[in-house]
Amino acid sequence: MTPSTAYSRDLGDELRGLRETCTGLSGNKLAVKLGWDPSKISTIEHGKARASEVDLIQFLSMCGKDIDFLNDFKRRYERAFDEYFVQVSGNLRTVTMAESTAITITSYSPQSIPGLVQIPEYADGLYRMTGVVTEERIPTLVQFRTDRQAILRRHDRPTCLFFIHEHALQLQVGSSEIMEDQYARLLFDTHTIRIVPANAPIAATGCVLWEYEKARPIVFSETNLAKVFVQDPGAIARTRLLFDRLDQIALSAEQSRGKLAEYVSRPREGHDDSGPHLA
């Protein structure tokens, strides 16, 4: 069986939503109507198996969808099981599902504070600095970023480790008060922050490694133009080597708290204000 991917699980969940809203049928009852084994509905809706074109036609027709909808879904579904998958930056659903179902999240942010631990004011200022989205979209994107952080408050929250390069701390986003609040957020949250010292080399691009209980790990990287999801075993191995190296050169968790405490108390003037990539 082809291993599932972040996108196959996303599109499978979309099919599940269509079944529930358009037919009102359970998976078992729809399987009876289609003449399928009930397990087939489950594996397709969980993104564990690739549906054939005939399967998609039968499923979506039962949901009352027309040929235009079918062609659009089929076009998206063609790449669902690729080990390397690229999405436009405005697509928010796949990253949300992949992130929220992970049991372990390890990230490296060389240029800005990671999105999962940004305060809203910092996120707002970062979008305005980069200038890559229109002003009217900023409140929606900031709210989305804030809503994603709910996974850190769950009783079954993932184990998180954030490697943050000190250059990201030195970049002033917004006012001094915003930066102080952002440092305090990093200092007092319960997940693990490891600061990479300012004199350490900067890896060109930040990345996140999501790990799951019953699915293959995913490496995620984002630029202003695209989101990239990777499940290639070689890429996963190289990412683990990066995190092994960061573990060697980063300050310990206790040392990192000390460094953050220094930033909370120092004046926030005269720092670089060049625009970073979103992370």
C-alpha atoms as one frame of an Amber mdcrd trajectory, in Angstrom:
protein
   0.000   0.000   0.000   1.283   3.490  -0.844   2.194   5.350   2.375  -0.145
   8.188   3.240   1.016  11.800   3.031  -0.098  15.071   4.595  -1.966  15.924
   1.400  -3.594  12.506   0.958  -4.929  12.739   4.518  -6.125  16.283   3.858
  -7.989  15.324   0.671  -9.326  12.179   2.309 -10.746  14.316   5.084 -12.298
  16.554   2.437 -14.045  13.492   0.978 -15.287  12.538   4.437 -16.720  16.027
   4.871 -18.488  15.791   1.506 -19.981  12.426   2.442 -21.331  13.756   5.717
 -22.689  17.057   4.417 -23.926  15.970   0.981 -25.311  12.490   1.678 -25.858
  12.319   5.440 -24.732   8.705   5.222 -22.285   6.858   7.417 -19.267   5.321
   5.750 -20.810   1.853   5.982 -24.106   2.958   4.419 -22.365   4.745   1.554
 -20.240   1.649   0.971 -23.424  -0.434   0.634 -24.839   2.005  -1.938 -21.596
   1.940  -3.910 -21.152  -1.820  -3.611 -17.815  -1.337  -1.852 -16.285  -3.044
   1.137 -16.746  -0.674   4.127 -12.997  -0.696   4.762 -12.461   0.900   1.350
 -14.350   4.031   2.394 -12.298   4.250   5.569  -8.899   3.854   3.927  -9.705
   6.436   1.229 -11.110   8.964   3.706  -8.055   8.562   5.945  -5.732   9.027
   2.971  -4.244   5.564   3.425  -5.016   4.283  -0.065  -5.181   5.955  -3.463
  -8.666   5.998  -4.948  -8.860   5.208  -8.654 -10.460   7.653 -11.082 -13.534
   5.405 -11.206 -13.663   5.389  -7.389 -13.608   9.183  -7.320 -16.324   9.464
  -9.977 -18.587   7.064  -8.088 -17.947   8.670  -4.701 -18.374  12.277  -5.830
 -21.390  11.471  -7.997 -23.069   9.963  -4.938 -22.316  13.322  -3.240 -24.136
  15.135  -6.063 -21.025  16.784  -7.509 -20.839  17.782 -11.179 -18.111  17.189
 -13.756 -16.368  20.510 -13.063 -16.019  19.684  -9.365 -14.830  16.186 -10.237
 -12.166  17.455 -12.638 -10.884  19.978 -10.099 -10.703  17.376  -7.327  -9.069
  14.825  -9.626  -6.430  17.397 -10.628  -5.551  17.999  -6.977  -5.697  14.297
  -6.118  -3.133  13.343  -8.767  -0.313  14.665  -6.525  -1.776  13.491  -3.227
   0.724  10.678  -2.612   3.908  12.379  -3.894   6.889  12.343  -1.514   7.595
  15.968  -2.479   4.546  18.193  -2.636   4.370  21.969  -3.162   1.402  24.185
  -2.352   0.810  27.871  -2.896   1.409  29.898   0.249  -2.268  30.815   0.664
  -3.377  27.226   1.236  -3.785  26.809   5.003  -5.710  23.557   5.423  -3.010
  20.950   4.760  -0.440  22.502   7.098  -3.064  22.801   9.842  -4.025  19.124
   9.602  -0.419  17.934   9.408   0.612  20.042  12.382  -2.391  19.265  14.581
  -2.059  15.477  14.226   1.699  15.304  14.973   2.880  13.835  18.268   6.299
  15.518  18.040   7.188  18.868  16.462  10.813  19.940  16.067  11.519  23.224
  14.295  14.389  25.501  13.348  13.797  29.210  12.761  16.806  31.249  11.597
  15.130  34.576  10.801  11.947  35.041  12.840  10.107  33.637  15.851   8.269
  30.370  14.964   4.606  30.854  14.120   3.402  28.511  16.859   4.884  30.756
  19.559   4.297  34.206  18.066   2.130  36.671  19.927  -0.552  38.291  17.681
   1.154  41.695  17.676   4.437  40.156  16.522   2.674  38.181  13.780   0.901
  41.342  12.612   4.160  43.296  12.516   5.956  40.495  10.676   3.344  40.400
   7.911   3.569  44.182   7.563   7.384  44.104   7.403   7.541  41.462   4.711
   4.851  43.092   2.575   3.939  39.804   0.881   0.197  39.964   1.613  -2.348
  42.735   1.228  -3.184  44.712   4.343  -6.806  43.590   4.393  -5.718  39.936
   4.656  -3.403  40.484   7.630  -6.044  40.247  10.412  -7.307  36.937   8.991
  -3.807  35.499   8.726  -2.885  36.641  12.225  -6.059  35.048  13.604  -5.271
  31.823  11.742  -1.766  31.793  13.195  -3.172  32.387  16.682  -5.818  29.657
  16.251  -3.125  27.141  15.287  -1.520  27.628  18.689  -4.475  25.881  20.351
  -2.662  22.572  19.808  -0.121  23.654  22.439  -2.896  23.909  25.045  -4.451
  20.484  24.457  -4.199  17.771  27.096  -2.613  15.560  24.418  -0.458  18.342
  22.982   2.555  17.371  20.887   6.041  17.409  22.341   7.632  20.544  20.895
  11.240  21.644  20.548  11.940  25.024  18.950  15.494  25.875  17.847  15.599
  29.649  17.331  18.668  31.425  15.980  19.623  34.466  18.023  19.427  36.590
  14.881  15.661  36.027  14.991  15.632  37.473  18.508  17.683  40.481  17.402
  15.317  41.445  14.594  12.924  44.065  15.949   9.361  43.547  14.743   7.089
  46.377  15.787   7.680  48.337  18.967  10.014  47.633  21.872   6.971  46.689
  23.944   5.901  44.097  21.386   9.369  42.558  21.386   9.466  42.441  25.176
   6.075  40.706  25.242   7.292  38.268  22.595  10.421  37.416  24.575   8.307
  36.922  27.694   6.046  34.540  25.767   9.065  32.430  24.841  10.452  32.613
  28.359   7.357  31.537  30.246   5.737  28.988  27.908   6.170  25.353  28.876
   7.547  23.924  25.630  11.294  23.708  25.047  13.159  26.635  23.482  16.809
  26.233  22.456  18.631  29.375  21.337  21.287  29.007  18.618  24.015  31.577
  19.474  24.454  34.633  17.254  27.970  33.556  16.212  26.765  30.165  14.926
  26.338  29.705  11.156  22.803  30.162   9.862  21.276  27.345   7.813  19.724
  28.972   4.774  16.142  27.878   5.391  14.072  27.076   8.433  12.191  23.810
   8.606   9.858  21.747  10.761   9.857  17.993  11.363   6.443  16.545  12.215
   6.405  12.999  13.565   3.341  10.764  13.941   2.300   7.667  15.779   1.203
   5.703  12.699   2.406   7.690   9.681   5.753   8.606   8.177   7.459  11.820
   9.350   7.063  14.970   7.280   9.555  17.776   6.745   7.886  21.115   6.122
   9.510  24.237   4.763   7.902  27.526   3.831   8.838  30.586   1.799   6.852
  33.663   0.856   5.804  31.860  -2.333   5.168  28.234  -1.448   4.790  25.540
   1.193   6.803  22.341   0.687   5.898  18.980   2.276   8.522  16.219   2.036
   8.335  12.534   3.011  11.361  11.296   1.097  13.402   9.116   3.507  16.663
  10.736   2.409  15.338  14.213   3.121  14.046  13.068   6.515  17.507  11.681
   7.344  19.224  14.943   6.314  16.791  16.924   8.459  17.572  14.748  11.460
  21.280  15.445  10.880  20.524  19.177  10.938  18.709  18.861  14.254  21.508
  16.701  15.656  23.949  19.480  14.767  21.689  22.146  16.276  21.476  20.079
  19.456  25.276  20.233  19.675  25.684  23.984  19.137  22.506  25.433  20.710
  22.327  26.658  24.276  20.689  24.265  26.706  17.074  24.892  27.678  18.218
  26.463  30.972  20.853  28.621  29.249  18.266  29.641  26.669  15.919  30.851
  29.409  18.787  32.934  30.779  19.427  34.408  27.338  15.732  35.229  26.889
  15.676  36.902  30.299  18.492  39.158  29.096  16.436  40.149  26.053  13.370
  40.899  28.156  15.306  43.454  30.219  17.441  45.161  27.567  16.473  48.248
  25.484  15.079  47.371  22.057  16.755  50.014  19.896  19.124  49.917  16.977
  18.424  46.384  15.771  18.271  45.213  12.194  14.856  45.731  10.589  15.306
  43.867   7.325  12.406  41.649   6.370  12.626  37.925   7.135  10.902  34.977
   5.550   7.786  33.865   7.379   8.341  30.779   9.486
